mmCIF file of C-alpha atoms in Angstrom:
data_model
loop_
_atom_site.group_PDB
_atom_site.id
_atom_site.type_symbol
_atom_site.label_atom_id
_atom_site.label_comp_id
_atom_site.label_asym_id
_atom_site.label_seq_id
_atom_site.Cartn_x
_atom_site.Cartn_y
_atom_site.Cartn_z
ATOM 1 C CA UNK K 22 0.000 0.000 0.000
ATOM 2 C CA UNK K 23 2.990 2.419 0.630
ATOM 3 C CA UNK K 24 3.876 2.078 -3.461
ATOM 4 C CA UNK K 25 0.768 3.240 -4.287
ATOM 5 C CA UNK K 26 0.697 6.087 -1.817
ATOM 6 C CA UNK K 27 3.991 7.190 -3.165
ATOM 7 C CA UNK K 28 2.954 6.577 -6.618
ATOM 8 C CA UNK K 29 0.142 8.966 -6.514
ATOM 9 C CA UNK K 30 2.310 11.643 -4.813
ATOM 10 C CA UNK K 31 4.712 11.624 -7.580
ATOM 11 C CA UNK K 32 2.059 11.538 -10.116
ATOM 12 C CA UNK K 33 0.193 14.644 -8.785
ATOM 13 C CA UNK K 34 3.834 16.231 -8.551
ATOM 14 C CA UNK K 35 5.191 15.148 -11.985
ATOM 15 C CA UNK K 36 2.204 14.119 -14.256
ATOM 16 C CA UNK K 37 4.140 11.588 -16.120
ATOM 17 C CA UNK K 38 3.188 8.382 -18.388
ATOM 18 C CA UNK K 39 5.639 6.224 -16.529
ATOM 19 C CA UNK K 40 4.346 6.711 -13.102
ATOM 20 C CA UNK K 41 0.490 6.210 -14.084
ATOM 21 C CA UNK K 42 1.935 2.926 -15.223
ATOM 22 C CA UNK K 43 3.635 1.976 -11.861
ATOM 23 C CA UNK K 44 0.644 3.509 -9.907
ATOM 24 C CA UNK K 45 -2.108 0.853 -12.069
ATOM 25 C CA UNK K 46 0.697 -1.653 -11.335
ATOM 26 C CA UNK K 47 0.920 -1.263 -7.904
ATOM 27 C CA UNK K 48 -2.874 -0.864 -7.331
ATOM 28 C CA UNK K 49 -3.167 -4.185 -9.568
ATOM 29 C CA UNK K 50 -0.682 -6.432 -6.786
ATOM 30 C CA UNK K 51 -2.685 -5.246 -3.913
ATOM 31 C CA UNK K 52 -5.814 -5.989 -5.270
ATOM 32 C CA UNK K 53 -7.240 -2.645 -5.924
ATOM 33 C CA UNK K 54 -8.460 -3.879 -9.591
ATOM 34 C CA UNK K 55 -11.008 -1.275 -10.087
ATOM 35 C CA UNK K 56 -8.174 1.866 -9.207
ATOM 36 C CA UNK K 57 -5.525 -0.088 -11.433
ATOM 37 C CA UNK K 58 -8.527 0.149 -14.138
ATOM 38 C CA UNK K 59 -8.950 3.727 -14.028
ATOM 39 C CA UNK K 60 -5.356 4.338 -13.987
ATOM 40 C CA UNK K 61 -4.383 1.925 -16.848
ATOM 41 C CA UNK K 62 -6.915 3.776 -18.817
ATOM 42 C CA UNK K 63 -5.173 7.044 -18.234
ATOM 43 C CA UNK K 64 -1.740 5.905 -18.965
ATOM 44 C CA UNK K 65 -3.425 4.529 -21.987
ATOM 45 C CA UNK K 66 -4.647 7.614 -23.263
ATOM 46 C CA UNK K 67 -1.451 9.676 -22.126
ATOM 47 C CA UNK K 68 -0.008 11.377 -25.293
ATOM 48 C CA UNK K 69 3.361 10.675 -23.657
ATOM 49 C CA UNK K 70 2.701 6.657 -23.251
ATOM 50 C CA UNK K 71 4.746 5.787 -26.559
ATOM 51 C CA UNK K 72 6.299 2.833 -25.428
ATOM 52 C CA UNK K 73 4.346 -0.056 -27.150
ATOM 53 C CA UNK K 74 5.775 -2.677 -24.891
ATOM 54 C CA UNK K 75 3.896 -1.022 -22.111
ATOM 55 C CA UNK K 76 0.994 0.313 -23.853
ATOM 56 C CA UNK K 77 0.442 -3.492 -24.913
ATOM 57 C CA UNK K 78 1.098 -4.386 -21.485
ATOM 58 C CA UNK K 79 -1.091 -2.269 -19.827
ATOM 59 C CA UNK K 80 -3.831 -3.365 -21.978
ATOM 60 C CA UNK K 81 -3.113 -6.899 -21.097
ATOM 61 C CA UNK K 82 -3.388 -5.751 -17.522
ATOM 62 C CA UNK K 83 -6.476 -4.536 -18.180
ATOM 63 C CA UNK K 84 -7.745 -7.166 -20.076
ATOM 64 C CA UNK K 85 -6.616 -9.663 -17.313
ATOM 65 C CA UNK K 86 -8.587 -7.381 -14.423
ATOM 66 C CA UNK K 87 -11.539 -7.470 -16.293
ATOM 67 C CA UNK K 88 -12.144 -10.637 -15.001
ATOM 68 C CA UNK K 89 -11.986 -9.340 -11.580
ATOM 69 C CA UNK K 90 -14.142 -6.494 -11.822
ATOM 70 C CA UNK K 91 -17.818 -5.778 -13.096
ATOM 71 C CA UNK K 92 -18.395 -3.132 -15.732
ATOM 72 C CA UNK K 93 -21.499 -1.235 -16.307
ATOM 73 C CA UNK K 94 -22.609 -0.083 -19.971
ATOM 74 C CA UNK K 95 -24.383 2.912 -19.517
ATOM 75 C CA UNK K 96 -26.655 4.279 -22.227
ATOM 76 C CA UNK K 97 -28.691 7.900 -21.514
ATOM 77 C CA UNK K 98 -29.628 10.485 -24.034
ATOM 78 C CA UNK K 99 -27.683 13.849 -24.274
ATOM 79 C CA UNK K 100 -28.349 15.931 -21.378
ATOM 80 C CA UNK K 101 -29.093 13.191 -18.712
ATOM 81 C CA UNK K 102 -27.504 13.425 -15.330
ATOM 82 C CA UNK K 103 -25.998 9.986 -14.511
ATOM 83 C CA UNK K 104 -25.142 8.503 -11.009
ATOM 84 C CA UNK K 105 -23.590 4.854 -10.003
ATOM 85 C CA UNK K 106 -23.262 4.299 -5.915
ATOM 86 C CA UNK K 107 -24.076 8.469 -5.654
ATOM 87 C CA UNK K 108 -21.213 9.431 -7.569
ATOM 88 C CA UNK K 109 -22.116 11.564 -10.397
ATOM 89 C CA UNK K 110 -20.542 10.166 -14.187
ATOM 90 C CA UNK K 111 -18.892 12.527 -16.192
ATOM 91 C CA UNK K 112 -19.848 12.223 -20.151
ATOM 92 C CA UNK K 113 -16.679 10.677 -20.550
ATOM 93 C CA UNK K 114 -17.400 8.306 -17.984
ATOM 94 C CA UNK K 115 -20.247 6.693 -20.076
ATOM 95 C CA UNK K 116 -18.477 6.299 -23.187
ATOM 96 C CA UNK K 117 -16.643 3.354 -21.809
ATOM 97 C CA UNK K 118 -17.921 0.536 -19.604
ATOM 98 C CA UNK K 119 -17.816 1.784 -16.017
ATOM 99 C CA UNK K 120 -15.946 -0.789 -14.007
ATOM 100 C CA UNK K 121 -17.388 -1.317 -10.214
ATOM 101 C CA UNK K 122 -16.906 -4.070 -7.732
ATOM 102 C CA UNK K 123 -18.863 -7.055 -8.173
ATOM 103 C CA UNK K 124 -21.885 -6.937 -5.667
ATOM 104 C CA UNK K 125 -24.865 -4.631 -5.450
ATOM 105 C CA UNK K 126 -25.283 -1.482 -6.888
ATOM 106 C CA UNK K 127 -27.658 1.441 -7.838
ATOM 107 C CA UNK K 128 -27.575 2.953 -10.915
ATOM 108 C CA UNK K 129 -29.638 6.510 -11.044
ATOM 109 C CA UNK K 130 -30.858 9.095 -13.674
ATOM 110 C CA UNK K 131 -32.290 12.753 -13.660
ATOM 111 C CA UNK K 132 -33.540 14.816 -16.992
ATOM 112 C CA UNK K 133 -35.293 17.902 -15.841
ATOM 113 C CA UNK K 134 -37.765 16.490 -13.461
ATOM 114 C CA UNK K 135 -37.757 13.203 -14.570
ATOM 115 C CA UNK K 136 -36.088 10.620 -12.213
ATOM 116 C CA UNK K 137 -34.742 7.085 -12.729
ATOM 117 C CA UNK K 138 -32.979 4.309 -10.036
ATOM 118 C CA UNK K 139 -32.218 0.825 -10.692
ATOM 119 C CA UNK K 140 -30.924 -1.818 -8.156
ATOM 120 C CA UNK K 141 -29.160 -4.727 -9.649
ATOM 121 C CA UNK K 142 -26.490 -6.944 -8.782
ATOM 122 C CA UNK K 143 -22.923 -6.953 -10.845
ATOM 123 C CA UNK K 144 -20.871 -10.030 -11.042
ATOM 124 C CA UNK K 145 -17.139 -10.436 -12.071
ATOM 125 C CA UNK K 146 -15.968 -10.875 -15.352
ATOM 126 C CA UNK K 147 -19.746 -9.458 -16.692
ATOM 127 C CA UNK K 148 -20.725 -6.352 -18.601
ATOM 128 C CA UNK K 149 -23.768 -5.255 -17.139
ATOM 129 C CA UNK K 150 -26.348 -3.128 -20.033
ATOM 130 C CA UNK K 151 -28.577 -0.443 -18.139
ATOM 131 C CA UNK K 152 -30.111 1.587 -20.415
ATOM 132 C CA UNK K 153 -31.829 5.061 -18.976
ATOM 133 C CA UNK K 154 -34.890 5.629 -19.809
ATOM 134 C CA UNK K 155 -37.445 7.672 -18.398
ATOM 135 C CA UNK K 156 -41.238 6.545 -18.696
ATOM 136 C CA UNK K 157 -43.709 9.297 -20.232
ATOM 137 C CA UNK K 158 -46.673 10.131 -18.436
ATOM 138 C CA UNK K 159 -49.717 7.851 -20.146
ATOM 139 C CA UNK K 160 -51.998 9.503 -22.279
ATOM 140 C CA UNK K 161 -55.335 10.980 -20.496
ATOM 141 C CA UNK K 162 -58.364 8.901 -21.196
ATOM 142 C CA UNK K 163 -60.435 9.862 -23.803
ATOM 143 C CA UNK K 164 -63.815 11.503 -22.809
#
């Protein structure tokens, strides 16, 4: 746990490739698969991560932690306000399969005034589909 304390000191201090990479690897070995993720992902998508040994590597990584981990596919329409466990999801969050640990979960919506929550249980090594939809009031009855 002390690597990956140190790890994210130097990252917030230096902001380089290299030490995203030894962070997700760290995180990874102590069985924080959901943090190693996250930080995989940004190494991945560091213009500075040119290496292809670890760019392959770290996707390997990934791949292998997938197993590990649940991931949520999240579809809303533009505009919708989207929250897993009470944290709120960026739009970048939901382009990508949100990873969470397997077990119980809620899943919530808001557009304008409309509101959506779904329990459901995620299991390892699963891509979950929750699509966000928000039921329209029915029709009034004809007179």
């Amino acid at each position: 746990m002390f690597a990956v304390v140190k790890s994210e000191q130097a990252y917030a201090a230096l902001k380089r490739a290299n030490i995203l990479f030894s962070l997700a690897r760290s995180e990874q070995l102590t069985g924080r698969a959901v943090e190693a993720i996250g930080h995989y992902r940004m190494y991945l998508s560091d213009p500075s991560a040119k290496d292809a040994k670890f760019r392959s590597m770290a996707q390997e990584h990934i791949n292998a932690l997938y197993k590990e981990v649940g991931r949520l596919e999240l579809t809303a329409s533009d505009g919708t306000k989207v929250w897993v466990d009470g944290e709120v999801l960026s739009e970048a969050a939901l382009r990508e399969a949100y990873v969470v640990k397997p077990g119980a979960h809620v899943v919530s919506g808001q557009s304008g005034e409309k509101r959506f929550e779904k329990k459901l249980a995620v299991t390892a090594g699963e891509v979950t589909k929750v699509a966000i939809t928000f039921e329209s009031a029915p029709a009034p009855a004809p007179t």
